[in-house]
Amino acid sequence: MTRPAPGLRVLLRIRITPGREAEFEELWRGHAETVRRFPDNHGQQLLRLRGETGDYTVLTDWTDEPSFRAFEQSAEQQAYLQLLWPMRAGGEMHLLDPLHDSSPAVTAGP
């Protein structure tokens, strides 16, 4: 089964309260498995700014903005946010339109 190409990339920057970084990373990994089950999600990455301990970036790809907004309102995302907010010290979100991707094509195995 081939998924449609992502039409939206979401860039989320998160600053975590000092001392709660490991807790955040564990929470994110667990929630990432949930996000993967949403059919319009095309993948996600958790990145940390090199040399920094509490600054993270999350990149996630979606079919389109309505599918992302539906995910944001889902019970699963709302439960995750309830756990995230107490350890979050700040952040920002940006919606990006993918224009060009020069990554190598990935083909499905047999």
PDB file of C-alpha atoms in Angstrom:
ATOM      1  CA  MET A   1       0.000   0.000   0.000  1.00  0.00           C
ATOM      2  CA  THR A   2       1.377   3.412  -0.977  1.00  0.00           C
ATOM      3  CA  ARG A   3       0.566   6.470   1.099  1.00  0.00           C
ATOM      4  CA  PRO A   4       0.084   9.843  -0.565  1.00  0.00           C
ATOM      5  CA  ALA A   5       3.048  12.210  -0.429  1.00  0.00           C
ATOM      6  CA  PRO A   6       3.098  14.469   2.627  1.00  0.00           C
ATOM      7  CA  GLY A   7       1.500  17.827   1.941  1.00  0.00           C
ATOM      8  CA  LEU A   8       2.357  19.334   5.312  1.00  0.00           C
ATOM      9  CA  ARG A   9       5.410  19.261   7.556  1.00  0.00           C
ATOM     10  CA  VAL A  10       5.029  20.454  11.130  1.00  0.00           C
ATOM     11  CA  LEU A  11       8.050  21.866  12.928  1.00  0.00           C
ATOM     12  CA  LEU A  12       7.652  21.997  16.685  1.00  0.00           C
ATOM     13  CA  ARG A  13      10.321  23.462  18.927  1.00  0.00           C
ATOM     14  CA  ILE A  14      10.061  22.471  22.573  1.00  0.00           C
ATOM     15  CA  ARG A  15      12.083  23.635  25.566  1.00  0.00           C
ATOM     16  CA  ILE A  16      11.902  21.180  28.448  1.00  0.00           C
ATOM     17  CA  THR A  17      12.322  22.146  32.087  1.00  0.00           C
ATOM     18  CA  PRO A  18      15.874  21.330  33.244  1.00  0.00           C
ATOM     19  CA  GLY A  19      16.119  17.880  34.771  1.00  0.00           C
ATOM     20  CA  ARG A  20      13.078  16.495  32.920  1.00  0.00           C
ATOM     21  CA  GLU A  21      14.756  15.745  29.595  1.00  0.00           C
ATOM     22  CA  ALA A  22      14.914  11.947  30.029  1.00  0.00           C
ATOM     23  CA  GLU A  23      11.276  11.900  31.135  1.00  0.00           C
ATOM     24  CA  PHE A  24      10.286  13.918  28.060  1.00  0.00           C
ATOM     25  CA  GLU A  25      12.232  11.663  25.674  1.00  0.00           C
ATOM     26  CA  GLU A  26      10.567   8.559  27.127  1.00  0.00           C
ATOM     27  CA  LEU A  27       7.126  10.186  26.900  1.00  0.00           C
ATOM     28  CA  TRP A  28       7.772  11.211  23.287  1.00  0.00           C
ATOM     29  CA  ARG A  29       8.948   7.725  22.257  1.00  0.00           C
ATOM     30  CA  GLY A  30       5.805   6.164  23.697  1.00  0.00           C
ATOM     31  CA  HIS A  31       3.542   8.694  22.025  1.00  0.00           C
ATOM     32  CA  ALA A  32       5.391   8.319  18.706  1.00  0.00           C
ATOM     33  CA  GLU A  33       4.052   4.768  18.457  1.00  0.00           C
ATOM     34  CA  THR A  34       0.522   6.135  18.821  1.00  0.00           C
ATOM     35  CA  VAL A  35       1.092   8.843  16.201  1.00  0.00           C
ATOM     36  CA  ARG A  36       2.371   6.230  13.724  1.00  0.00           C
ATOM     37  CA  ARG A  37      -1.033   4.562  13.763  1.00  0.00           C
ATOM     38  CA  PHE A  38      -2.753   7.645  12.337  1.00  0.00           C
ATOM     39  CA  PRO A  39      -3.135   6.876   8.614  1.00  0.00           C
ATOM     40  CA  ASP A  40      -2.319  10.419   7.483  1.00  0.00           C
ATOM     41  CA  ASN A  41       0.944  10.581   9.430  1.00  0.00           C
ATOM     42  CA  HIS A  42       3.987  10.024   7.205  1.00  0.00           C
ATOM     43  CA  GLY A  43       6.651   9.914   9.899  1.00  0.00           C
ATOM     44  CA  GLN A  44       8.238  11.972  12.594  1.00  0.00           C
ATOM     45  CA  GLN A  45      11.586  12.756  14.105  1.00  0.00           C
ATOM     46  CA  LEU A  46      12.751  13.965  17.493  1.00  0.00           C
ATOM     47  CA  LEU A  47      15.916  16.059  17.306  1.00  0.00           C
ATOM     48  CA  ARG A  48      17.957  17.728  20.007  1.00  0.00           C
ATOM     49  CA  LEU A  49      20.083  20.804  19.478  1.00  0.00           C
ATOM     50  CA  ARG A  50      23.689  19.630  19.696  1.00  0.00           C
ATOM     51  CA  GLY A  51      25.377  20.783  22.863  1.00  0.00           C
ATOM     52  CA  GLU A  52      22.083  21.685  24.534  1.00  0.00           C
ATOM     53  CA  THR A  53      20.107  19.565  26.956  1.00  0.00           C
ATOM     54  CA  GLY A  54      16.572  20.923  26.956  1.00  0.00           C
ATOM     55  CA  ASP A  55      16.014  22.205  23.407  1.00  0.00           C
ATOM     56  CA  TYR A  56      14.196  19.801  21.074  1.00  0.00           C
ATOM     57  CA  THR A  57      12.706  19.921  17.599  1.00  0.00           C
ATOM     58  CA  VAL A  58       9.989  17.584  16.395  1.00  0.00           C
ATOM     59  CA  LEU A  59       9.403  17.217  12.649  1.00  0.00           C
ATOM     60  CA  THR A  60       6.287  15.376  11.556  1.00  0.00           C
ATOM     61  CA  ASP A  61       4.762  14.915   8.109  1.00  0.00           C
ATOM     62  CA  TRP A  62       1.045  14.757   7.338  1.00  0.00           C
ATOM     63  CA  THR A  63      -1.080  14.265   4.245  1.00  0.00           C
ATOM     64  CA  ASP A  64      -2.583  17.733   4.680  1.00  0.00           C
ATOM     65  CA  GLU A  65      -3.494  20.345   7.266  1.00  0.00           C
ATOM     66  CA  PRO A  66      -7.024  19.022   7.960  1.00  0.00           C
ATOM     67  CA  SER A  67      -5.610  15.584   8.839  1.00  0.00           C
ATOM     68  CA  PHE A  68      -3.046  17.200  11.146  1.00  0.00           C
ATOM     69  CA  ARG A  69      -5.709  19.350  12.818  1.00  0.00           C
ATOM     70  CA  ALA A  70      -7.897  16.253  13.327  1.00  0.00           C
ATOM     71  CA  PHE A  71      -4.933  14.551  14.991  1.00  0.00           C
ATOM     72  CA  GLU A  72      -4.377  17.573  17.236  1.00  0.00           C
ATOM     73  CA  GLN A  73      -7.958  17.276  18.501  1.00  0.00           C
ATOM     74  CA  SER A  74      -7.795  13.504  18.997  1.00  0.00           C
ATOM     75  CA  ALA A  75      -8.164  11.969  22.441  1.00  0.00           C
ATOM     76  CA  GLU A  76      -4.699  10.439  22.077  1.00  0.00           C
ATOM     77  CA  GLN A  77      -3.019  13.796  21.449  1.00  0.00           C
ATOM     78  CA  GLN A  78      -4.952  15.533  24.197  1.00  0.00           C
ATOM     79  CA  ALA A  79      -3.886  12.857  26.717  1.00  0.00           C
ATOM     80  CA  TYR A  80      -0.251  13.282  25.621  1.00  0.00           C
ATOM     81  CA  LEU A  81      -0.442  17.067  25.990  1.00  0.00           C
ATOM     82  CA  GLN A  82      -1.752  16.712  29.551  1.00  0.00           C
ATOM     83  CA  LEU A  83       1.471  14.864  30.399  1.00  0.00           C
ATOM     84  CA  LEU A  84       3.722  17.149  28.330  1.00  0.00           C
ATOM     85  CA  TRP A  85       2.597  20.565  29.548  1.00  0.00           C
ATOM     86  CA  PRO A  86       3.989  20.285  33.119  1.00  0.00           C
ATOM     87  CA  MET A  87       7.518  19.553  31.793  1.00  0.00           C
ATOM     88  CA  ARG A  88       7.433  22.102  28.954  1.00  0.00           C
ATOM     89  CA  ALA A  89       9.212  25.434  29.540  1.00  0.00           C
ATOM     90  CA  GLY A  90       8.353  26.953  26.147  1.00  0.00           C
ATOM     91  CA  GLY A  91       8.123  26.327  22.461  1.00  0.00           C
ATOM     92  CA  GLU A  92       6.648  27.201  19.116  1.00  0.00           C
ATOM     93  CA  MET A  93       4.997  25.457  16.190  1.00  0.00           C
ATOM     94  CA  HIS A  94       5.268  26.179  12.458  1.00  0.00           C
ATOM     95  CA  LEU A  95       3.358  24.623   9.566  1.00  0.00           C
ATOM     96  CA  LEU A  96       5.552  24.176   6.493  1.00  0.00           C
ATOM     97  CA  ASP A  97       4.639  23.477   2.861  1.00  0.00           C
ATOM     98  CA  PRO A  98       7.022  20.887   1.385  1.00  0.00           C
ATOM     99  CA  LEU A  99       8.364  22.274  -1.900  1.00  0.00           C
ATOM    100  CA  HIS A 100      11.155  19.933  -2.964  1.00  0.00           C
ATOM    101  CA  ASP A 101      12.624  16.723  -1.581  1.00  0.00           C
ATOM    102  CA  SER A 102      15.940  15.440  -2.874  1.00  0.00           C
ATOM    103  CA  SER A 103      16.008  12.429  -0.509  1.00  0.00           C
ATOM    104  CA  PRO A 104      16.619   9.064  -2.147  1.00  0.00           C
ATOM    105  CA  ALA A 105      13.441   7.213  -3.036  1.00  0.00           C
ATOM    106  CA  VAL A 106      12.522   4.419  -0.650  1.00  0.00           C
ATOM    107  CA  THR A 107      10.951   1.365  -2.212  1.00  0.00           C
ATOM    108  CA  ALA A 108       8.906  -1.279  -0.448  1.00  0.00           C
ATOM    109  CA  GLY A 109      10.491  -4.674   0.003  1.00  0.00           C
ATOM    110  CA  PRO A 110       9.097  -7.947  -1.344  1.00  0.00           C
TER     111      PRO A 110
END
